Amino acid sequence: MVTVAERPASPREHGALAALTARWVLIAVCLVVGFWTSTLRTLPDAQSTGLVGYLMLMVLLGVPMAIGITRRRHGELPIHDREVDYIVGILAMLVSLGISYWLVPRYREEFTLLRLDLLAAVAFLFGACVLLFGTRATCRYWPGWLAYLLFVPLTYRTMVVALGGSWFAAGAVGIFLVAVGTGIAVARTWRRGVAAAALTFVLGLGLLLAMHTARPDARGAYIQLLPAVIVAAAVCLSYLAVVAKRGTDPGSGIRSPRRPTVKSIGVAAAILVVATVLQAFTPLPPPTAVHVDPGPPDGEAWLRVPSGWTQTEIEKIDWAPKFFGSDATLTRQMLQADEVNPAWDTKNRVRSVVVDNLRTREPSTLAVYPGETLYSTLGSRRSETIDVDLGHDVIGRLYTVVDEELFLTWTKLQFIWQRGDMTQLVNLLSVDNHDPGANFPQLSPEMGSIAGQSLNVLLRGNAIQVDQNPRFKDVNLLSSLGHALVEKQWEAAS
């Protein structure tokens, strides 16, 4: 048996490794500095059982995807056009800055749902790589870039919701992401990539089922990330072990790192630093405020009806767990006044009010789907809010919603309080059409409608969502009923 000693690295290879390391350190520092505020916003969301914890997987998957694609880079000629590199790199930086300075403020209410600042980070990273390594070398890693563009937070949440919205569903989607990353890493041929992805998904799903069986009530990183991380580590380490045993193809860039095609990076580094400074001063929208007041001990899934009102209809909505956690419940109660009140209707008609009652153990989800996100009024115009004192230290927030297609105006009073281990959100809705059978906003959670409204805001701006001249017609009606509801729940709990 003949063994061949490994050839020691040449000075040229040492120089190539040093050049690569220096450029990646510069990119990493600029990325962290430029998006430091985004990092500070992401970490608390991940720690508070937020679904954005999956971003840790995307960061980890970048390593095996990059290594796998690098091993497949054979016989590439050192061809590059520095002018094209500058054009593409600067355009990518401008796209990143445009997202940060223009799009993110436009979607301030949907910030947690969309997280467009992270899309800006991907554009920034792409531009930095083009400036320091060249367009051809950067685009050679297109499968990885495509994965980062596709699996943005909105896509991830849509997939989780489609699978039921549970933490098990979040774990399954995480396993799917790992499978895709693994397939990209080992895809010397498309068959090998598909086989590796399928094997990873099956193994990961089996581990996820075992962990879920052991701890059915598990939440957060344990069920969302741990199975995916374990499977990703096992598959990637096995892959690297096979690579080390079989040897690496000559010129692949792993054992014999090649000096970057782009030799001089002085101007590119200056452009990168300027873009970093501009990004660092980008303001992010303030966190969506979810004001939770103290409430009575936890009660039933519905609200007790106060005197002077009669419940004419009650409906249990079955999709709440998809958006607000597996223990979430949502009910709609139709209440009708027992007597005519001239202050509420000049034609002496009996008024009706819809009461939507959402209960969840994951209050962080209320910041993800705020305002009209889950109503059919998503594309309507909304007024500014006014505070209403409902007693027992409970503050309601009242605003109007104008639907120009139906020529209707709804008035909405919302309050949130803590009842035991459940956070309860209550919406009281009235309509300016006082006739029987008037249309009330329907609860219709559709990611497609959210995407459509997002496109509408993109093209026309935030002004399409704001009612500049609101008419608060039902303040007395809703504040009276809201005060009575709060009092009735405390009375029933005592």
Short mmCIF file of N, CA and C in Angstrom, two decimals, residues 1-113:
data_model
loop_
_atom_site.label_atom_id
_atom_site.label_comp_id
_atom_site.label_asym_id
_atom_site.label_seq_id
_atom_site.Cartn_x
_atom_site.Cartn_y
_atom_site.Cartn_z
N MET A 1 0.85 -1.19 0.00
CA MET A 1 0.00 0.00 0.00
C MET A 1 0.89 1.24 0.00
N VAL A 2 0.64 2.11 -0.90
CA VAL A 2 1.44 3.31 -1.04
C VAL A 2 0.64 4.50 -0.54
N THR A 3 1.24 5.24 0.35
CA THR A 3 0.59 6.45 0.86
C THR A 3 1.34 7.67 0.35
N VAL A 4 0.59 8.69 0.07
CA VAL A 4 1.17 9.93 -0.45
C VAL A 4 0.99 11.02 0.58
N ALA A 5 2.10 11.58 1.01
CA ALA A 5 2.01 12.65 2.00
C ALA A 5 1.37 13.89 1.38
N GLU A 6 0.60 14.56 2.19
CA GLU A 6 -0.05 15.77 1.71
C GLU A 6 0.99 16.85 1.45
N ARG A 7 0.81 17.54 0.34
CA ARG A 7 1.72 18.60 -0.03
C ARG A 7 1.51 19.80 0.88
N PRO A 8 2.58 20.34 1.46
CA PRO A 8 2.41 21.52 2.30
C PRO A 8 1.94 22.71 1.47
N ALA A 9 1.19 23.56 2.13
CA ALA A 9 0.66 24.73 1.43
C ALA A 9 1.79 25.64 0.97
N SER A 10 1.69 26.11 -0.25
CA SER A 10 2.70 27.00 -0.81
C SER A 10 2.47 28.43 -0.33
N PRO A 11 3.50 29.28 -0.44
CA PRO A 11 3.32 30.69 -0.07
C PRO A 11 2.18 31.34 -0.84
N ARG A 12 1.99 30.92 -2.09
CA ARG A 12 0.89 31.48 -2.88
C ARG A 12 -0.46 31.13 -2.27
N GLU A 13 -0.58 29.87 -1.81
CA GLU A 13 -1.84 29.45 -1.20
C GLU A 13 -2.07 30.17 0.12
N HIS A 14 -0.98 30.38 0.89
CA HIS A 14 -1.11 31.14 2.13
C HIS A 14 -1.58 32.56 1.84
N GLY A 15 -1.05 33.15 0.78
CA GLY A 15 -1.46 34.50 0.41
C GLY A 15 -2.92 34.55 -0.02
N ALA A 16 -3.36 33.51 -0.75
CA ALA A 16 -4.75 33.46 -1.17
C ALA A 16 -5.68 33.34 0.03
N LEU A 17 -5.29 32.48 0.98
CA LEU A 17 -6.11 32.30 2.18
C LEU A 17 -6.18 33.59 2.99
N ALA A 18 -5.06 34.29 3.09
CA ALA A 18 -5.05 35.55 3.83
C ALA A 18 -5.94 36.59 3.16
N ALA A 19 -5.90 36.64 1.82
CA ALA A 19 -6.73 37.60 1.09
C ALA A 19 -8.21 37.29 1.27
N LEU A 20 -8.56 36.01 1.17
CA LEU A 20 -9.96 35.61 1.37
C LEU A 20 -10.43 35.95 2.78
N THR A 21 -9.60 35.61 3.77
CA THR A 21 -9.98 35.86 5.16
C THR A 21 -10.17 37.35 5.42
N ALA A 22 -9.25 38.17 4.93
CA ALA A 22 -9.35 39.61 5.16
C ALA A 22 -10.63 40.19 4.55
N ARG A 23 -10.97 39.73 3.36
CA ARG A 23 -12.17 40.27 2.70
C ARG A 23 -13.45 39.82 3.42
N TRP A 24 -13.47 38.57 3.87
CA TRP A 24 -14.65 38.10 4.58
C TRP A 24 -14.79 38.76 5.94
N VAL A 25 -13.69 39.04 6.58
CA VAL A 25 -13.75 39.77 7.86
C VAL A 25 -14.31 41.17 7.62
N LEU A 26 -13.87 41.83 6.56
CA LEU A 26 -14.38 43.16 6.24
C LEU A 26 -15.88 43.11 5.96
N ILE A 27 -16.32 42.12 5.19
CA ILE A 27 -17.74 41.99 4.89
C ILE A 27 -18.54 41.74 6.17
N ALA A 28 -18.05 40.84 7.01
CA ALA A 28 -18.77 40.52 8.25
C ALA A 28 -18.89 41.74 9.16
N VAL A 29 -17.79 42.48 9.30
CA VAL A 29 -17.82 43.68 10.16
C VAL A 29 -18.79 44.71 9.61
N CYS A 30 -18.75 44.95 8.31
CA CYS A 30 -19.65 45.93 7.71
C CYS A 30 -21.11 45.50 7.82
N LEU A 31 -21.37 44.21 7.65
CA LEU A 31 -22.74 43.71 7.76
C LEU A 31 -23.27 43.88 9.18
N VAL A 32 -22.46 43.55 10.17
CA VAL A 32 -22.89 43.68 11.57
C VAL A 32 -23.09 45.14 11.94
N VAL A 33 -22.15 46.00 11.56
CA VAL A 33 -22.26 47.42 11.90
C VAL A 33 -23.45 48.06 11.18
N GLY A 34 -23.60 47.78 9.90
CA GLY A 34 -24.67 48.39 9.13
C GLY A 34 -26.05 47.97 9.57
N PHE A 35 -26.19 46.73 10.05
CA PHE A 35 -27.51 46.21 10.43
C PHE A 35 -27.55 45.85 11.91
N TRP A 36 -26.84 46.63 12.70
CA TRP A 36 -26.82 46.37 14.13
C TRP A 36 -28.19 46.55 14.76
N THR A 37 -28.92 47.58 14.35
CA THR A 37 -30.26 47.80 14.91
C THR A 37 -31.21 46.66 14.53
N SER A 38 -31.06 46.12 13.34
CA SER A 38 -31.89 44.97 12.94
C SER A 38 -31.57 43.76 13.80
N THR A 39 -30.28 43.58 14.11
CA THR A 39 -29.89 42.47 14.98
C THR A 39 -30.50 42.62 16.36
N LEU A 40 -30.46 43.84 16.88
CA LEU A 40 -31.03 44.09 18.21
C LEU A 40 -32.54 43.85 18.23
N ARG A 41 -33.22 44.10 17.11
CA ARG A 41 -34.66 43.85 17.04
C ARG A 41 -34.96 42.37 16.85
N THR A 42 -34.06 41.64 16.21
CA THR A 42 -34.32 40.23 15.91
C THR A 42 -34.12 39.34 17.12
N LEU A 43 -33.09 39.58 17.91
CA LEU A 43 -32.78 38.72 19.04
C LEU A 43 -33.91 38.64 20.06
N PRO A 44 -34.51 39.75 20.50
CA PRO A 44 -35.63 39.64 21.45
C PRO A 44 -36.82 38.90 20.86
N ASP A 45 -37.09 39.10 19.55
CA ASP A 45 -38.20 38.38 18.92
C ASP A 45 -37.96 36.87 18.95
N ALA A 46 -36.72 36.47 18.69
CA ALA A 46 -36.39 35.04 18.71
C ALA A 46 -36.47 34.47 20.11
N GLN A 47 -36.08 35.26 21.11
CA GLN A 47 -36.09 34.78 22.49
C GLN A 47 -37.48 34.72 23.08
N SER A 48 -38.41 35.54 22.58
CA SER A 48 -39.77 35.57 23.12
C SER A 48 -40.69 34.65 22.34
N THR A 49 -40.20 33.47 22.01
CA THR A 49 -40.95 32.45 21.26
C THR A 49 -41.48 32.99 19.93
N GLY A 50 -40.72 33.90 19.31
CA GLY A 50 -41.11 34.39 18.01
C GLY A 50 -40.61 33.47 16.91
N LEU A 51 -41.34 33.39 15.81
CA LEU A 51 -40.96 32.48 14.73
C LEU A 51 -39.70 32.91 14.01
N VAL A 52 -39.25 34.17 14.21
CA VAL A 52 -38.06 34.61 13.48
C VAL A 52 -36.80 33.90 13.94
N GLY A 53 -36.90 33.05 14.94
CA GLY A 53 -35.74 32.26 15.35
C GLY A 53 -35.21 31.39 14.24
N TYR A 54 -36.02 31.13 13.22
CA TYR A 54 -35.56 30.29 12.11
C TYR A 54 -34.40 30.95 11.37
N LEU A 55 -34.23 32.27 11.53
CA LEU A 55 -33.13 32.95 10.84
C LEU A 55 -31.78 32.40 11.26
N MET A 56 -31.69 31.86 12.47
CA MET A 56 -30.45 31.21 12.90
C MET A 56 -30.11 30.06 11.97
N LEU A 57 -31.13 29.32 11.54
CA LEU A 57 -30.90 28.22 10.60
C LEU A 57 -30.34 28.74 9.28
N MET A 58 -30.90 29.85 8.80
CA MET A 58 -30.45 30.38 7.52
C MET A 58 -28.99 30.82 7.59
N VAL A 59 -28.59 31.38 8.73
CA VAL A 59 -27.19 31.78 8.89
C VAL A 59 -26.29 30.55 8.90
N LEU A 60 -26.69 29.52 9.66
CA LEU A 60 -25.88 28.31 9.75
C LEU A 60 -25.79 27.58 8.41
N LEU A 61 -26.88 27.59 7.66
CA LEU A 61 -26.90 26.86 6.39
C LEU A 61 -26.00 27.52 5.34
N GLY A 62 -25.69 28.80 5.54
CA GLY A 62 -24.82 29.48 4.57
C GLY A 62 -23.46 28.83 4.46
N VAL A 63 -22.95 28.26 5.56
CA VAL A 63 -21.61 27.66 5.56
C VAL A 63 -21.55 26.41 4.68
N PRO A 64 -22.39 25.38 4.92
CA PRO A 64 -22.30 24.20 4.05
C PRO A 64 -22.68 24.49 2.61
N MET A 65 -23.62 25.42 2.38
CA MET A 65 -23.96 25.75 1.00
C MET A 65 -22.76 26.37 0.29
N ALA A 66 -22.05 27.27 0.97
CA ALA A 66 -20.89 27.91 0.36
C ALA A 66 -19.77 26.90 0.10
N ILE A 67 -19.53 26.01 1.07
CA ILE A 67 -18.48 24.99 0.90
C ILE A 67 -18.82 24.05 -0.25
N GLY A 68 -20.08 23.62 -0.29
CA GLY A 68 -20.48 22.69 -1.34
C GLY A 68 -20.35 23.29 -2.73
N ILE A 69 -20.80 24.54 -2.90
CA ILE A 69 -20.69 25.18 -4.21
C ILE A 69 -19.24 25.44 -4.58
N THR A 70 -18.42 25.82 -3.59
CA THR A 70 -17.00 26.07 -3.85
C THR A 70 -16.31 24.81 -4.37
N ARG A 71 -16.67 23.65 -3.87
CA ARG A 71 -16.06 22.39 -4.33
C ARG A 71 -16.39 22.10 -5.79
N ARG A 72 -17.45 22.70 -6.29
CA ARG A 72 -17.85 22.42 -7.66
C ARG A 72 -17.31 23.46 -8.65
N ARG A 73 -16.50 24.37 -8.17
CA ARG A 73 -15.96 25.41 -9.05
C ARG A 73 -14.66 24.89 -9.70
N HIS A 74 -14.78 24.34 -10.90
CA HIS A 74 -13.63 23.76 -11.61
C HIS A 74 -13.31 24.59 -12.85
N GLY A 75 -12.05 24.78 -13.07
CA GLY A 75 -11.60 25.32 -14.35
C GLY A 75 -12.15 26.68 -14.70
N GLU A 76 -12.47 27.50 -13.72
CA GLU A 76 -12.99 28.82 -14.03
C GLU A 76 -11.84 29.75 -14.42
N LEU A 77 -12.03 30.44 -15.50
CA LEU A 77 -11.01 31.39 -15.95
C LEU A 77 -11.09 32.67 -15.12
N PRO A 78 -9.94 33.26 -14.80
CA PRO A 78 -9.92 34.49 -14.00
C PRO A 78 -10.36 35.70 -14.81
N ILE A 79 -11.60 35.67 -15.28
CA ILE A 79 -12.12 36.74 -16.13
C ILE A 79 -13.06 37.62 -15.29
N HIS A 80 -12.88 38.90 -15.39
CA HIS A 80 -13.81 39.81 -14.72
C HIS A 80 -13.72 41.18 -15.37
N ASP A 81 -14.81 41.90 -15.29
CA ASP A 81 -14.88 43.26 -15.79
C ASP A 81 -15.11 44.16 -14.59
N ARG A 82 -14.08 44.90 -14.19
CA ARG A 82 -14.18 45.66 -12.95
C ARG A 82 -15.26 46.74 -13.03
N GLU A 83 -15.48 47.29 -14.21
CA GLU A 83 -16.53 48.30 -14.34
C GLU A 83 -17.90 47.69 -14.07
N VAL A 84 -18.11 46.48 -14.59
CA VAL A 84 -19.37 45.79 -14.33
C VAL A 84 -19.52 45.49 -12.85
N ASP A 85 -18.42 45.08 -12.21
CA ASP A 85 -18.46 44.81 -10.77
C ASP A 85 -18.91 46.05 -10.00
N TYR A 86 -18.34 47.20 -10.35
CA TYR A 86 -18.72 48.43 -9.65
C TYR A 86 -20.20 48.77 -9.88
N ILE A 87 -20.64 48.61 -11.13
CA ILE A 87 -22.03 48.94 -11.44
C ILE A 87 -22.99 48.03 -10.68
N VAL A 88 -22.75 46.71 -10.75
CA VAL A 88 -23.64 45.76 -10.07
C VAL A 88 -23.57 45.93 -8.56
N GLY A 89 -22.36 46.08 -8.03
CA GLY A 89 -22.21 46.24 -6.59
C GLY A 89 -22.88 47.49 -6.06
N ILE A 90 -22.68 48.61 -6.76
CA ILE A 90 -23.31 49.86 -6.31
C ILE A 90 -24.83 49.78 -6.44
N LEU A 91 -25.33 49.16 -7.53
CA LEU A 91 -26.78 49.00 -7.67
C LEU A 91 -27.35 48.17 -6.52
N ALA A 92 -26.65 47.11 -6.14
CA ALA A 92 -27.12 46.28 -5.02
C ALA A 92 -27.15 47.09 -3.73
N MET A 93 -26.13 47.93 -3.52
CA MET A 93 -26.11 48.78 -2.33
C MET A 93 -27.25 49.79 -2.36
N LEU A 94 -27.54 50.35 -3.54
CA LEU A 94 -28.65 51.29 -3.66
C LEU A 94 -29.98 50.60 -3.40
N VAL A 95 -30.13 49.37 -3.87
CA VAL A 95 -31.35 48.61 -3.58
C VAL A 95 -31.50 48.39 -2.08
N SER A 96 -30.39 48.03 -1.44
CA SER A 96 -30.42 47.82 0.01
C SER A 96 -30.81 49.09 0.75
N LEU A 97 -30.20 50.21 0.37
CA LEU A 97 -30.53 51.49 1.01
C LEU A 97 -31.96 51.91 0.69
N GLY A 98 -32.43 51.64 -0.53
CA GLY A 98 -33.80 51.98 -0.89
C GLY A 98 -34.81 51.22 -0.05
N ILE A 99 -34.55 49.94 0.17
CA ILE A 99 -35.43 49.15 1.02
C ILE A 99 -35.45 49.71 2.44
N SER A 100 -34.27 50.06 2.95
CA SER A 100 -34.18 50.53 4.33
C SER A 100 -34.81 51.90 4.53
N TYR A 101 -34.58 52.81 3.59
CA TYR A 101 -35.04 54.19 3.76
C TYR A 101 -36.43 54.44 3.20
N TRP A 102 -36.89 53.57 2.28
CA TRP A 102 -38.17 53.83 1.63
C TRP A 102 -39.23 52.79 1.97
N LEU A 103 -38.91 51.51 1.77
CA LEU A 103 -39.92 50.47 1.97
C LEU A 103 -40.21 50.20 3.45
N VAL A 104 -39.17 50.08 4.25
CA VAL A 104 -39.38 49.75 5.67
C VAL A 104 -40.30 50.76 6.35
N PRO A 105 -40.10 52.09 6.17
CA PRO A 105 -41.05 53.02 6.80
C PRO A 105 -42.47 52.91 6.27
N ARG A 106 -42.63 52.52 5.02
CA ARG A 106 -43.97 52.39 4.46
C ARG A 106 -44.75 51.24 5.11
N TYR A 107 -44.03 50.23 5.54
CA TYR A 107 -44.68 49.06 6.14
C TYR A 107 -44.39 49.00 7.64
N ARG A 108 -44.52 50.14 8.31
CA ARG A 108 -44.17 50.18 9.73
C ARG A 108 -45.09 49.30 10.57
N GLU A 109 -46.38 49.21 10.22
CA GLU A 109 -47.28 48.35 11.00
C GLU A 109 -47.03 46.88 10.73
N GLU A 110 -46.59 46.56 9.52
CA GLU A 110 -46.33 45.17 9.15
C GLU A 110 -44.86 44.82 9.29
N PHE A 111 -44.11 45.62 10.04
CA PHE A 111 -42.66 45.41 10.13
C PHE A 111 -42.33 44.01 10.62
N THR A 112 -42.96 43.58 11.71
CA THR A 112 -42.65 42.26 12.28
C THR A 112 -43.05 41.14 11.34
N LEU A 113 -44.12 41.33 10.58
CA LEU A 113 -44.58 40.30 9.66
C LEU A 113 -43.66 40.19 8.44
#
